[in-house]
CSV table of C-alpha atoms in Angstrom, one decimal:
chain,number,residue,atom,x,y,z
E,15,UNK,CA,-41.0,68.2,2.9
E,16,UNK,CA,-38.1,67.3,0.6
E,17,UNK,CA,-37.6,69.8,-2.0
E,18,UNK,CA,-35.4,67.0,-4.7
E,19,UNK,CA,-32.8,69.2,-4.4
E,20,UNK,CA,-30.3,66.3,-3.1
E,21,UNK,CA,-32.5,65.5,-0.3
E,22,UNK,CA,-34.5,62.4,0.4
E,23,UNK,CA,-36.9,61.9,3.3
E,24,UNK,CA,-35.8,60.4,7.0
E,25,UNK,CA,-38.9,59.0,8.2
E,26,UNK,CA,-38.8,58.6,12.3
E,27,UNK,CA,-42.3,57.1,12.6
E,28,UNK,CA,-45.7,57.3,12.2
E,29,UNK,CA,-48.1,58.8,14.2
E,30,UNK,CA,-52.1,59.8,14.1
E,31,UNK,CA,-53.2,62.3,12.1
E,32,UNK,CA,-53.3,66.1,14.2
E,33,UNK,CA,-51.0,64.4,16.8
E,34,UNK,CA,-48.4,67.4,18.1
E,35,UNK,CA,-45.0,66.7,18.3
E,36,UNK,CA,-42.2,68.6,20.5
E,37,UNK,CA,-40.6,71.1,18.7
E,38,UNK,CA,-36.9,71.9,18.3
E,39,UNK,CA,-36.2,68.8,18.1
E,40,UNK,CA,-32.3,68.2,15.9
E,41,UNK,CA,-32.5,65.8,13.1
E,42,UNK,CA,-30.7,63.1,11.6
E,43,UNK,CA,-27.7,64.6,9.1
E,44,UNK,CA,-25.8,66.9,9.7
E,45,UNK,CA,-27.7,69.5,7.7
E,46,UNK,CA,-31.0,68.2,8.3
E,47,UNK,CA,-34.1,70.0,7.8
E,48,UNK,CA,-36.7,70.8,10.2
E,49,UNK,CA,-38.6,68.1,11.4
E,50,UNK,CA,-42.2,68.3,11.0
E,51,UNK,CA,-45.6,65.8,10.2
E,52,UNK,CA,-46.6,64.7,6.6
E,53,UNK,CA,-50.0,63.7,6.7
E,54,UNK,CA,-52.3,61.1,4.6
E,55,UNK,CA,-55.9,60.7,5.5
E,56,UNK,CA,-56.2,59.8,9.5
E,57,UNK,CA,-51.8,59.2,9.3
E,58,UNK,CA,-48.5,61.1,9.6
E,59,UNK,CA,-45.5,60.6,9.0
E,60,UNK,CA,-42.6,62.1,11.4
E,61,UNK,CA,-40.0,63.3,8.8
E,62,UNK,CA,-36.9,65.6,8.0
E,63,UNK,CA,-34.7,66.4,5.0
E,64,UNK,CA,-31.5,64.5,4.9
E,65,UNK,CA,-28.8,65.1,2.4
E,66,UNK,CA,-28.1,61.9,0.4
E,67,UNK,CA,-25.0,63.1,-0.4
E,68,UNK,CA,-23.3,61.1,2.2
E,69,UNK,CA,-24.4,57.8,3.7
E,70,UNK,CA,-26.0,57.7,7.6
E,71,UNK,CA,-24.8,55.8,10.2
E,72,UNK,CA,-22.7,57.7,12.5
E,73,UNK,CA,-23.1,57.8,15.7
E,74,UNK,CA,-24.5,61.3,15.9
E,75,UNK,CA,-26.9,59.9,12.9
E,76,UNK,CA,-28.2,57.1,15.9
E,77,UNK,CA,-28.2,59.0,18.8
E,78,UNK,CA,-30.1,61.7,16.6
E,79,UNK,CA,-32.6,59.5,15.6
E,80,UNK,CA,-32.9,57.6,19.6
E,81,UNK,CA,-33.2,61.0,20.7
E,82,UNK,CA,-36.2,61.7,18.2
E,83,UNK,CA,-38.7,59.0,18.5
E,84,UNK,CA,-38.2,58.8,22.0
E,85,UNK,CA,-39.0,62.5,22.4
E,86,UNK,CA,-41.8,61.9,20.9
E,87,UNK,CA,-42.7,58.3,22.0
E,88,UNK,CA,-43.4,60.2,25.4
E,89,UNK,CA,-45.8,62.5,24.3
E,90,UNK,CA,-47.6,61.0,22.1
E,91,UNK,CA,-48.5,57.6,20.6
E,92,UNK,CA,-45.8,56.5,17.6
E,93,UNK,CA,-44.7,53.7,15.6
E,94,UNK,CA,-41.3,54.4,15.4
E,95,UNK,CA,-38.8,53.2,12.7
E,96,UNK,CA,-35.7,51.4,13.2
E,97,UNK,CA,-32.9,53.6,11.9
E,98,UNK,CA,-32.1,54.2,8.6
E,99,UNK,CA,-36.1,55.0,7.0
E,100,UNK,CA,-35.0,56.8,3.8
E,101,UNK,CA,-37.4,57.6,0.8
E,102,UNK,CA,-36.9,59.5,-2.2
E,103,UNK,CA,-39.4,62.1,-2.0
E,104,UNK,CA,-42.9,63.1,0.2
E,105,UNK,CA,-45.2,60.8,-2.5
E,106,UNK,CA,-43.2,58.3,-1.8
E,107,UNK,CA,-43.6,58.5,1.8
E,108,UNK,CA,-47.6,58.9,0.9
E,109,UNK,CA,-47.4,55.7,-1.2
E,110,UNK,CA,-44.9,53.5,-0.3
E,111,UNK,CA,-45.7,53.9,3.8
E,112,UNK,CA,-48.5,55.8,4.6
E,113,UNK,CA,-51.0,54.1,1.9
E,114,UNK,CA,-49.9,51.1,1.7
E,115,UNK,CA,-49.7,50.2,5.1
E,116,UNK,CA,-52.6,52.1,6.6
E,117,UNK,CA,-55.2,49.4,7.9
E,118,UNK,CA,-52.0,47.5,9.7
E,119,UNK,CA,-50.6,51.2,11.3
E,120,UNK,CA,-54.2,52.1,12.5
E,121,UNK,CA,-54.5,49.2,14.4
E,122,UNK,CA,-51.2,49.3,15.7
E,123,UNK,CA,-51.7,52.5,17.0
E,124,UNK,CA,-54.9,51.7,18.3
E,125,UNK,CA,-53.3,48.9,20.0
E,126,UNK,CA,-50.6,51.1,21.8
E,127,UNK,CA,-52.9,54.1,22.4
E,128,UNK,CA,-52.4,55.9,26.0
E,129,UNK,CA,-49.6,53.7,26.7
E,130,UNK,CA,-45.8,54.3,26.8
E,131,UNK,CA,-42.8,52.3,27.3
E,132,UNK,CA,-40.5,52.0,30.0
E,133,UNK,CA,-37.6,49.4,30.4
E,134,UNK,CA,-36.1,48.6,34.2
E,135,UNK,CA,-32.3,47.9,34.4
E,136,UNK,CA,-30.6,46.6,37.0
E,137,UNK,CA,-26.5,45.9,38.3
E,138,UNK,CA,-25.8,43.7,40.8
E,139,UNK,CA,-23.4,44.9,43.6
E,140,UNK,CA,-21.0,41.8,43.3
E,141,UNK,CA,-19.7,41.6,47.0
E,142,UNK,CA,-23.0,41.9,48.1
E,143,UNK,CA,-24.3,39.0,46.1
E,144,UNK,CA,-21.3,36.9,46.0
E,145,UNK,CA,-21.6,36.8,49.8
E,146,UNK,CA,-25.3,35.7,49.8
E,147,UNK,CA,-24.6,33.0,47.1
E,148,UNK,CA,-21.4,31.5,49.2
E,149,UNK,CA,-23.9,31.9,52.8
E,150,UNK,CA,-26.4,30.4,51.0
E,151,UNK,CA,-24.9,27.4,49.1
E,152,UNK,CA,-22.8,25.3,51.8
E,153,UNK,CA,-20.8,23.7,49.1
E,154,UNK,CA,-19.6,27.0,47.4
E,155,UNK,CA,-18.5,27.8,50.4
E,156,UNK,CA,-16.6,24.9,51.0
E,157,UNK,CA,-15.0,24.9,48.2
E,158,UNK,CA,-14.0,28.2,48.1
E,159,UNK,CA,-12.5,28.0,51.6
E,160,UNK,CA,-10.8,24.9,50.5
E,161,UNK,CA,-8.9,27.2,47.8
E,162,UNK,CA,-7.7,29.9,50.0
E,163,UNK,CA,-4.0,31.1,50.2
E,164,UNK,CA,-3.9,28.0,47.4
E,165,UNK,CA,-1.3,27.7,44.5
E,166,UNK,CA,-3.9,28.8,41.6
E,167,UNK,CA,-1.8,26.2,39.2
E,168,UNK,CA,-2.2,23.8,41.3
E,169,UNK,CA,-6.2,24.3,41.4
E,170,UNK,CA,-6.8,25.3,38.6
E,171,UNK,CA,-9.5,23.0,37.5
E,172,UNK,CA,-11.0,23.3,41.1
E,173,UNK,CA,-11.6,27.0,40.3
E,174,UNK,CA,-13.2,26.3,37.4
E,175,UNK,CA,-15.7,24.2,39.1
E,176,UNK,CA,-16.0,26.9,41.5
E,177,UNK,CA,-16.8,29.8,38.9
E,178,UNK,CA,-19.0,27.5,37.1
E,179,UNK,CA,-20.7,26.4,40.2
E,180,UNK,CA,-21.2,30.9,40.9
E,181,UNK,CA,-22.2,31.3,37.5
E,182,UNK,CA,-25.1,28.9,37.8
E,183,UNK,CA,-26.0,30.4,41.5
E,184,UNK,CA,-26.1,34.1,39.6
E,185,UNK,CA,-28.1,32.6,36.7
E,186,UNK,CA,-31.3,31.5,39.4
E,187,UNK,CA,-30.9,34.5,41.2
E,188,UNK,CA,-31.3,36.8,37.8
E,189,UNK,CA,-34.2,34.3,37.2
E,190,UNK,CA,-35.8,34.8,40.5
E,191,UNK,CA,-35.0,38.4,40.2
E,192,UNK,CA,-36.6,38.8,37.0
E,193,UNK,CA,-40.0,37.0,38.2
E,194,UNK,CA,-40.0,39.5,41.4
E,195,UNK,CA,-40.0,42.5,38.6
E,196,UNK,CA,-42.6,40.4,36.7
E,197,UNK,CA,-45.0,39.1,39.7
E,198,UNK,CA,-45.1,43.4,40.9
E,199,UNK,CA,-44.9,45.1,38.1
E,200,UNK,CA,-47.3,43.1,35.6
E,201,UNK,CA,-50.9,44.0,37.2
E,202,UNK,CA,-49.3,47.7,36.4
E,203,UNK,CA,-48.4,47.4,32.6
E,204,UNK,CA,-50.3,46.5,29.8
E,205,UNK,CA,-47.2,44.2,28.6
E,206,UNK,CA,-44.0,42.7,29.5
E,207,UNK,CA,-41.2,41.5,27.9
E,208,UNK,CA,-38.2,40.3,30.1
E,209,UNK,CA,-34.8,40.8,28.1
E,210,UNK,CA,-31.4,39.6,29.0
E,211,UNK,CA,-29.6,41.3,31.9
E,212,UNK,CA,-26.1,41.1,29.6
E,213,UNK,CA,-22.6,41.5,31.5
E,214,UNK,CA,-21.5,39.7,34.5
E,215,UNK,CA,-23.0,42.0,37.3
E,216,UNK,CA,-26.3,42.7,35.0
E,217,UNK,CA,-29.5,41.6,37.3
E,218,UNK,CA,-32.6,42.6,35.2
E,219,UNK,CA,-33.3,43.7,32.1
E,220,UNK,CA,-37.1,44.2,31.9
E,221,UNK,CA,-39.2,46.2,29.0
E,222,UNK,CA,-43.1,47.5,30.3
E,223,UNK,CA,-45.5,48.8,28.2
E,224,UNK,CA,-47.9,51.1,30.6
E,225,UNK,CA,-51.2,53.4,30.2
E,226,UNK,CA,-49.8,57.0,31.0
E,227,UNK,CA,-52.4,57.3,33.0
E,228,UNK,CA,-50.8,54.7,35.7
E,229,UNK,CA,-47.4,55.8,35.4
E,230,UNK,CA,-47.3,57.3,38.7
E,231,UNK,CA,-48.0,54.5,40.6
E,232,UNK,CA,-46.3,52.5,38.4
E,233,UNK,CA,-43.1,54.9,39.5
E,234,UNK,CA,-44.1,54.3,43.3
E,235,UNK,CA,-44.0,50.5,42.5
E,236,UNK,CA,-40.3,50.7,41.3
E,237,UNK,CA,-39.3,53.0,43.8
E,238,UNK,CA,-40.7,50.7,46.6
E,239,UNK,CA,-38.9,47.9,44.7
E,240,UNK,CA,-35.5,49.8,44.1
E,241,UNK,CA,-35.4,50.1,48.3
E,242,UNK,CA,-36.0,47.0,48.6
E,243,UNK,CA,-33.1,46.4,47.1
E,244,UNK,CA,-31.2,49.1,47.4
E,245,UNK,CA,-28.5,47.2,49.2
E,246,UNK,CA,-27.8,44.5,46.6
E,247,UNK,CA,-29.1,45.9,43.1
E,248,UNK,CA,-28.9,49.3,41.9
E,249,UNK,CA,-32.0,50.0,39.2
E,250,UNK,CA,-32.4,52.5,36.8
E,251,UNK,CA,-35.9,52.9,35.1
E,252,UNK,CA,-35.6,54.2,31.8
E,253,UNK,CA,-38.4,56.1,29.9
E,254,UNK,CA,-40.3,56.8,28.1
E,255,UNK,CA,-39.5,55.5,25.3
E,256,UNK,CA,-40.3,54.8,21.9
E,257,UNK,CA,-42.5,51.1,21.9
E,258,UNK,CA,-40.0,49.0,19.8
E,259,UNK,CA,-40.6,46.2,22.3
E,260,UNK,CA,-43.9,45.8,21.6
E,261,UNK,CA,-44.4,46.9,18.1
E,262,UNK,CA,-47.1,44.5,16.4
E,263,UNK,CA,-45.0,41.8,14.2
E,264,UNK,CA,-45.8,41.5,10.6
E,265,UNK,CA,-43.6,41.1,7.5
E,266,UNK,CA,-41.9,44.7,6.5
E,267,UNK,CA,-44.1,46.4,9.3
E,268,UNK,CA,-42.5,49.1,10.8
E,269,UNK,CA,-38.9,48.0,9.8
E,270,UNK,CA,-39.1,48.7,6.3
């Protein structure tokens, strides 16, 4: 697509040969071209123009580029790139990417074929769960009754123990939590990979890889699961999404 004229190629992915992509999709750069499919035998490349007159990483450069393979992560099936995939020119893209990595793209693609990501997010509401730990764990409670209308100087180390003793009761409930998600929502996905739930109220953090042809009842699952519990987490399913969870490892691969 590049014409030399100061551009260089963005490269958002690869995908199969033929494969349609959404259109109107905006591009990385501010003056970015039109993004479109260079192909090489049974490949394609997902590409634009980009200026190189100015370096990317902007935020509107990342959102741009989220926006982009996940667009097209959920229609069709794509290797996306992490951020940043600049080449010189189209040959290079044939050469560099397309060519020499062809044998490991078509199996990857093979291997994610028909399937799309989703990833299951989860916040804790903190009164709620606070409550069940101290009801649950006779000697948090104690203890925190045995600090009320207390001089916090004066028990300081004592509340210490106390948040350490909560932390730890929050840790085996994310635990548990995160096995629940696992134990109902595995027999639906073709993978799983269980992240960490980051931040003090986070509960899960859970990536699925799943055969678009069982995402509906894979939606009824986490819908049954979200009123379940509605009244002490508050989920949010997000996809699809481009498969960077469960991209096949090898050295360079997809991240070059």
């Amino acid at each position: 697509m590049s014409d030399g004229a100061g551009n260089g190629v963005y490269v958002y992915g690869v995908v199969v040969s033929g494969a349609r992509i959404p259109g109107e999709l905006e591009p990385v750069g501010e003056q970015g071209g039109e993004i479109g499919l260079l192909d090489h035998r049974d490949l394609a490349a997902v590409v634009s123009d980009v200026p190189t007159d100015r370096k990317l990483g902007r935020r509107a450069d990342l959102l741009a580029h989220e926006r982009v393979v996940n667009a097209v992560a959920a229609e069709v099936t794509m290797l996306p790139m992490r951020f940043g995939g600049v080449v010189t020119d189209d040959q290079a893209v044939v050469d560099e990417l397309l060519e020499d990595n062809h044998d490991f793209f078509v199996e990857a693609l093979s291997r994610l074929d028909g399937c799309v990501q989703f990833v299951l997010y989860g916040r804790y509401d903190q009164d709620t769960v606070l409550g069940s730990i101290v009801e649950q764990d006779p000697a948090i409670a104690e203890l925190s009754r045995s600090l009320r209308d207390t001089d916090p100087d004066a028990t300081h180390y004592e509340r210490i123990k106390l948040g350490e003793r909560i932390a730890s009761a929050m840790e085996r409930e994310r635990t548990a939590d995160a096995e629940k998600v696992v134990e109902l929502l595995e027999p639906l996905s073709e993978a799983v990979v269980v992240k960490a739930a980051g931040g003090e109220d986070g509960a899960v953090n859970v990536a699925l890889l799943v055969r678009r042809d069982r995402t509906a009842e894979f939606d009824t699952a986490v819908d049954a699961l979200g009123d379940e519990w509605s009244d002490r987490v508050e989920l949010q399913l997000i996809g699809r999404v481009a498969p960077f969870d469960f991209l096949p490892e090898r050295d360079g691969g997809t991240e070059d």
